[in-house]
Amino acid sequence: MRMSSSIPFKLFEEECLKLLKTSLEESRIESTENVLVRSLEIPPAREMGELALPCFELAKLLRRNPKELAEELAAKMSLMERKYVSDIKPAGLGYINFYVNHFELAQELFTAVTNFGSQYGLIKVERPLKIIVEHTSGNPIHPLTIGTGRNAVIGDSLASLLRSRGHDVKAHFYVNDVGLQVMIAAYGYSKVMDKIKGEKFDHSIGIIYPMTNSIVEIIELRKRLERASDDETKREILKEIDEWVGIAYELRNKDPELFDYLLSKISEDEDPKSMISKLNKDYEEGAREAVEIVRGLCKAVIEGFKQTLSRMWIKFDSWDWESEIAVWSKATEEVIGKIGDIAPWALERSEGALVLNVNGVASALNLKEKWGLADKELPKLTLRRADGTSLYTTRDIVYAFWKLKKADKVINVIGAEQSLAQLQLKIVLALLGVKDVETRYIHYAYELVKLPGAKMSSRRGRYIPLDDLLNESVNRVRIEVEKRGSALSEEEKKEIAEVIGVGAVKYALLNVTASKPITFDFDQVVNFERNSFPFINYTYVRALGILRKSSFTPTPNVDTSKLTHEYERELVIQMAKYPKIFIEAADELKPELLTNYLNQLSELFNSYYEKVNVIKEKDEETRKARLMLVYSIKTVIESCTKALNFKLAQRM
RNA sequence: GGGCCCGUAGCUCAGUAUGGAUGGAGCACCGGCCUCCGGAGCCGGAGGUCCCGGGUUCAAGUCCCGGCGGGCCCGCCA
């Protein structure tokens, strides 16, 4: 029975460490295992082996010359018995390079791949946690945009990764059905309900909302203009009116009939703004008419969200209505009461509104030092409006509690622009007695997706719907599929275009580190060359093609010593490392590590494919070993894409 | 005024948490490769003051300090 591991590369690492330890002991050098584990690194170039130990730190400790030390240790280790380490060489000014025996490594890899199939590399944690990933949570006033799309893709891949890691993960969508934006949309919707055409409802609201908003803004500004006394204010107001008129004009062009109708209906109202405020108050109080209209709107918009999301294979376990959790339950008022009980000194009244001195709380709890915050004044947080209605952050505190009660850990994918509010929220959680806030409640911040010219703004109706991006991508893939003119049926072509087109969008949004802003460009997001999902799927199809034509069944019983080509060596090493990369991606919440990995593996395989023929190989043993290598590539791509929740086309 | 984030090739980005040997890709540009296991591919070329200046270190794209440029945020929006 061969010793086997689900992380092949680790066998090599452990052997390197063992050799080092033994050689140090022989040289009577005191235990320095920590130094070793920390220092062992991947060398910058292929010819320097697979792992290296820089001896400078050790040499300094021992007051030795690093070069000589490296030479001495390497010589010693070269004489020792070993299995996975083929060569040990001193190099440079004080490095020891370790070269892997990739024939042995290939045996381990093939065993693991045969045993685990497309579960290969998805190493489970010892202690699974209950984790909630809250993501997407787009406001129900317009369709999902490329911005919320980025959120959705990040959140979904995190949820998927953590699930693959063995955690008990639930994906939650927070429905923001409370607040003025939704009320504006509901107010406009109530005016034009029967005029709405057959298109996707979220898209309809996506135009009604900004139209209503601009009309109400203009009416309100005109009133202020009448009341204004001095010329300076008048000029400012006029400037603002001009801007909004421009926006309204832009919006009217999209649907003149709808706009004019909406305008006439809103003009019938004496004071639209106060009607919106009243709707807001009524809704928070649960008045039946208000609930009917707002709920009706939100449900219909969410139906549109679900269609878009399911197209991206994104599912949620829970839809959490803000109104239910935070408002109607009276929980928001309870939380405010609790804060008052614990820290009455931190609450202030300001023109009728209730304000929390967050800075005082942070100081009192010693959080600034503990959380490494700058020693600066933190801004205050308004907990309740003067009219008694609640505010987003206050409601979010309640929601945070609600989530924390259900899970060990809560990951919230929320835009980076909310960093301050999220910090304030965490401080309040700590005040209310939540332990380990900083590890249990995570704000996973992502930067916005910007347009090349103008800024995106839902209030102005300037945004790119995620649906449009998906359609564009799928259409472009469809054109490519047609070009190939293959013998596929229409139905198959359609499916392939969908899988690859959607995958291309997901990959593009995921591949850039979340903390970096993306400037949106169709040609860049929807690119089908290297470093794209189509490229990866293409690689996969190539591997499948080889396997299909050779009637192959996986087995570790192949002669790995036949894999002598340098690309074969590279591929074996790369795949043996995959489980380690998966673990890091899941534990450090870095899905982009896996998109990068997939791309690298694909590049390697395509180079190999160009240089080495598998099927035509005459030597039976060599052919079998190569087939197993190709099968492993196919398997790793399946495992990795599955962990990120992508689908793969079998042909393209 | 303050806080957070970003600054790496003409453009878009990896690499920075945990410092290590000649700083990697893609796009665009130039030049090659289809009697193929499907060219959505492969090979080569050109292209870098890693924003600037100090400091720590045997060693800095990476850590520290100070600047510069861009984005976001700073009590009744979400």
mmCIF file of N, CA, C and O in Angstrom, chain A residues 566-606:
data_model
loop_
_atom_site.group_PDB
_atom_site.id
_atom_site.type_symbol
_atom_site.label_atom_id
_atom_site.label_comp_id
_atom_site.label_asym_id
_atom_site.label_seq_id
_atom_site.Cartn_x
_atom_site.Cartn_y
_atom_site.Cartn_z
ATOM 1 N N GLU A 566 9.498 18.593 -19.992
ATOM 2 C CA GLU A 566 9.528 19.637 -18.951
ATOM 3 C C GLU A 566 8.130 20.163 -18.649
ATOM 4 O O GLU A 566 7.832 20.532 -17.522
ATOM 5 N N TYR A 567 7.273 20.213 -19.665
ATOM 6 C CA TYR A 567 5.906 20.664 -19.405
ATOM 7 C C TYR A 567 5.135 19.656 -18.545
ATOM 8 O O TYR A 567 4.259 20.017 -17.780
ATOM 9 N N GLU A 568 5.465 18.396 -18.710
ATOM 10 C CA GLU A 568 4.805 17.375 -17.890
ATOM 11 C C GLU A 568 5.193 17.547 -16.431
ATOM 12 O O GLU A 568 4.351 17.459 -15.531
ATOM 13 N N ARG A 569 6.454 17.814 -16.228
ATOM 14 C CA ARG A 569 6.935 18.084 -14.878
ATOM 15 C C ARG A 569 6.217 19.292 -14.281
ATOM 16 O O ARG A 569 5.712 19.264 -13.162
ATOM 17 N N GLU A 570 6.148 20.358 -15.065
ATOM 18 C CA GLU A 570 5.483 21.585 -14.607
ATOM 19 C C GLU A 570 4.011 21.328 -14.262
ATOM 20 O O GLU A 570 3.503 21.807 -13.255
ATOM 21 N N LEU A 571 3.346 20.605 -15.134
ATOM 22 C CA LEU A 571 1.918 20.344 -14.915
ATOM 23 C C LEU A 571 1.696 19.529 -13.650
ATOM 24 O O LEU A 571 0.798 19.821 -12.863
ATOM 25 N N VAL A 572 2.520 18.531 -13.444
ATOM 26 C CA VAL A 572 2.384 17.700 -12.239
ATOM 27 C C VAL A 572 2.545 18.558 -10.987
ATOM 28 O O VAL A 572 1.738 18.499 -10.066
ATOM 29 N N ILE A 573 3.581 19.385 -10.988
ATOM 30 C CA ILE A 573 3.840 20.223 -9.812
ATOM 31 C C ILE A 573 2.689 21.184 -9.576
ATOM 32 O O ILE A 573 2.181 21.343 -8.462
ATOM 33 N N GLN A 574 2.264 21.810 -10.656
ATOM 34 C CA GLN A 574 1.185 22.794 -10.558
ATOM 35 C C GLN A 574 -0.084 22.171 -9.978
ATOM 36 O O GLN A 574 -0.744 22.745 -9.124
ATOM 37 N N MET A 575 -0.398 20.979 -10.445
ATOM 38 C CA MET A 575 -1.635 20.335 -9.975
ATOM 39 C C MET A 575 -1.489 19.791 -8.561
ATOM 40 O O MET A 575 -2.450 19.727 -7.807
ATOM 41 N N ALA A 576 -0.262 19.404 -8.220
ATOM 42 C CA ALA A 576 -0.039 18.917 -6.856
ATOM 43 C C ALA A 576 -0.201 20.040 -5.840
ATOM 44 O O ALA A 576 -0.494 19.807 -4.677
ATOM 45 N N LYS A 577 -0.017 21.264 -6.309
ATOM 46 C CA LYS A 577 -0.162 22.426 -5.426
ATOM 47 C C LYS A 577 -1.611 22.880 -5.277
ATOM 48 O O LYS A 577 -1.923 23.660 -4.377
ATOM 49 N N TYR A 578 -2.451 22.439 -6.188
ATOM 50 C CA TYR A 578 -3.826 22.952 -6.218
ATOM 51 C C TYR A 578 -4.549 22.927 -4.864
ATOM 52 O O TYR A 578 -5.152 23.932 -4.459
ATOM 53 N N PRO A 579 -4.505 21.822 -4.097
ATOM 54 C CA PRO A 579 -5.218 21.818 -2.811
ATOM 55 C C PRO A 579 -4.766 22.930 -1.867
ATOM 56 O O PRO A 579 -5.586 23.506 -1.164
ATOM 57 N N LYS A 580 -3.485 23.225 -1.885
ATOM 58 C CA LYS A 580 -2.977 24.310 -1.037
ATOM 59 C C LYS A 580 -3.569 25.649 -1.440
ATOM 60 O O LYS A 580 -3.901 26.484 -0.609
ATOM 61 N N ILE A 581 -3.672 25.851 -2.742
ATOM 62 C CA ILE A 581 -4.200 27.125 -3.233
ATOM 63 C C ILE A 581 -5.688 27.246 -2.918
ATOM 64 O O ILE A 581 -6.171 28.309 -2.524
ATOM 65 N N PHE A 582 -6.374 26.123 -3.057
ATOM 66 C CA PHE A 582 -7.797 26.137 -2.704
ATOM 67 C C PHE A 582 -7.986 26.523 -1.236
ATOM 68 O O PHE A 582 -8.823 27.365 -0.899
ATOM 69 N N ILE A 583 -7.203 25.912 -0.365
ATOM 70 C CA ILE A 583 -7.329 26.199 1.070
ATOM 71 C C ILE A 583 -7.087 27.681 1.341
ATOM 72 O O ILE A 583 -7.842 28.330 2.068
ATOM 73 N N GLU A 584 -6.052 28.208 0.718
ATOM 74 C CA GLU A 584 -5.750 29.623 0.941
ATOM 75 C C GLU A 584 -6.883 30.509 0.414
ATOM 76 O O GLU A 584 -7.299 31.464 1.077
ATOM 77 N N ALA A 585 -7.382 30.187 -0.762
ATOM 78 C CA ALA A 585 -8.457 30.988 -1.348
ATOM 79 C C ALA A 585 -9.682 31.000 -0.438
ATOM 80 O O ALA A 585 -10.304 32.038 -0.219
ATOM 81 N N ALA A 586 -10.021 29.836 0.108
ATOM 82 C CA ALA A 586 -11.215 29.743 0.954
ATOM 83 C C ALA A 586 -10.978 30.404 2.305
ATOM 84 O O ALA A 586 -11.802 31.186 2.772
ATOM 85 N N ASP A 587 -9.855 30.114 2.932
ATOM 86 C CA ASP A 587 -9.616 30.618 4.285
ATOM 87 C C ASP A 587 -9.312 32.109 4.313
ATOM 88 O O ASP A 587 -9.645 32.807 5.265
ATOM 89 N N GLU A 588 -8.664 32.598 3.268
ATOM 90 C CA GLU A 588 -8.339 34.026 3.220
ATOM 91 C C GLU A 588 -9.390 34.815 2.437
ATOM 92 O O GLU A 588 -9.216 35.993 2.182
ATOM 93 N N LEU A 589 -10.438 34.160 2.020
ATOM 94 C CA LEU A 589 -11.510 34.809 1.254
ATOM 95 C C LEU A 589 -10.965 35.503 0.009
ATOM 96 O O LEU A 589 -11.209 36.681 -0.233
ATOM 97 N N LYS A 590 -10.200 34.747 -0.780
ATOM 98 C CA LYS A 590 -9.609 35.320 -1.985
ATOM 99 C C LYS A 590 -9.912 34.470 -3.207
ATOM 100 O O LYS A 590 -9.045 33.728 -3.686
ATOM 101 N N PRO A 591 -11.122 34.556 -3.721
ATOM 102 C CA PRO A 591 -11.472 33.744 -4.884
ATOM 103 C C PRO A 591 -10.580 34.012 -6.088
ATOM 104 O O PRO A 591 -10.372 33.125 -6.913
ATOM 105 N N GLU A 592 -10.021 35.217 -6.157
ATOM 106 C CA GLU A 592 -9.203 35.555 -7.332
ATOM 107 C C GLU A 592 -7.939 34.695 -7.416
ATOM 108 O O GLU A 592 -7.365 34.547 -8.489
ATOM 109 N N LEU A 593 -7.538 34.084 -6.296
ATOM 110 C CA LEU A 593 -6.399 33.167 -6.362
ATOM 111 C C LEU A 593 -6.716 32.001 -7.287
ATOM 112 O O LEU A 593 -5.852 31.494 -7.996
ATOM 113 N N LEU A 594 -7.960 31.574 -7.255
ATOM 114 C CA LEU A 594 -8.343 30.417 -8.076
ATOM 115 C C LEU A 594 -8.556 30.777 -9.537
ATOM 116 O O LEU A 594 -8.251 29.973 -10.419
ATOM 117 N N THR A 595 -9.075 31.964 -9.808
ATOM 118 C CA THR A 595 -9.173 32.346 -11.224
ATOM 119 C C THR A 595 -7.781 32.473 -11.816
ATOM 120 O O THR A 595 -7.528 32.059 -12.940
ATOM 121 N N ASN A 596 -6.866 33.047 -11.033
ATOM 122 C CA ASN A 596 -5.481 33.131 -11.487
ATOM 123 C C ASN A 596 -4.883 31.756 -11.710
ATOM 124 O O ASN A 596 -4.186 31.523 -12.690
ATOM 125 N N TYR A 597 -5.155 30.867 -10.791
ATOM 126 C CA TYR A 597 -4.624 29.513 -10.895
ATOM 127 C C TYR A 597 -5.126 28.815 -12.153
ATOM 128 O O TYR A 597 -4.364 28.196 -12.894
ATOM 129 N N LEU A 598 -6.419 28.913 -12.373
ATOM 130 C CA LEU A 598 -7.014 28.289 -13.562
ATOM 131 C C LEU A 598 -6.350 28.805 -14.828
ATOM 132 O O LEU A 598 -6.077 28.040 -15.762
ATOM 133 N N ASN A 599 -6.105 30.091 -14.850
ATOM 134 C CA ASN A 599 -5.492 30.666 -16.035
ATOM 135 C C ASN A 599 -4.075 30.148 -16.239
ATOM 136 O O ASN A 599 -3.691 29.785 -17.343
ATOM 137 N N GLN A 600 -3.304 30.079 -15.163
ATOM 138 C CA GLN A 600 -1.934 29.579 -15.269
ATOM 139 C C GLN A 600 -1.897 28.127 -15.737
ATOM 140 O O GLN A 600 -1.111 27.764 -16.597
ATOM 141 N N LEU A 601 -2.772 27.334 -15.138
ATOM 142 C CA LEU A 601 -2.813 25.929 -15.511
ATOM 143 C C LEU A 601 -3.190 25.782 -16.990
ATOM 144 O O LEU A 601 -2.629 24.959 -17.712
ATOM 145 N N SER A 602 -4.116 26.600 -17.420
ATOM 146 C CA SER A 602 -4.551 26.552 -18.821
ATOM 147 C C SER A 602 -3.415 26.932 -19.758
ATOM 148 O O SER A 602 -3.214 26.307 -20.799
ATOM 149 N N GLU A 603 -2.672 27.967 -19.400
ATOM 150 C CA GLU A 603 -1.542 28.373 -20.237
ATOM 151 C C GLU A 603 -0.548 27.230 -20.371
ATOM 152 O O GLU A 603 -0.069 26.927 -21.463
ATOM 153 N N LEU A 604 -0.260 26.590 -19.249
ATOM 154 C CA LEU A 604 0.679 25.473 -19.254
ATOM 155 C C LEU A 604 0.187 24.340 -20.149
ATOM 156 O O LEU A 604 0.930 23.804 -20.966
ATOM 157 N N PHE A 605 -1.070 24.007 -19.977
ATOM 158 C CA PHE A 605 -1.597 22.884 -20.743
ATOM 159 C C PHE A 605 -1.616 23.177 -22.242
ATOM 160 O O PHE A 605 -1.323 22.308 -23.055
ATOM 161 N N ASN A 606 -1.960 24.415 -22.605
ATOM 162 C CA ASN A 606 -1.979 24.753 -24.022
ATOM 163 C C ASN A 606 -0.590 24.685 -24.645
ATOM 164 O O ASN A 606 -0.440 24.289 -25.800
#
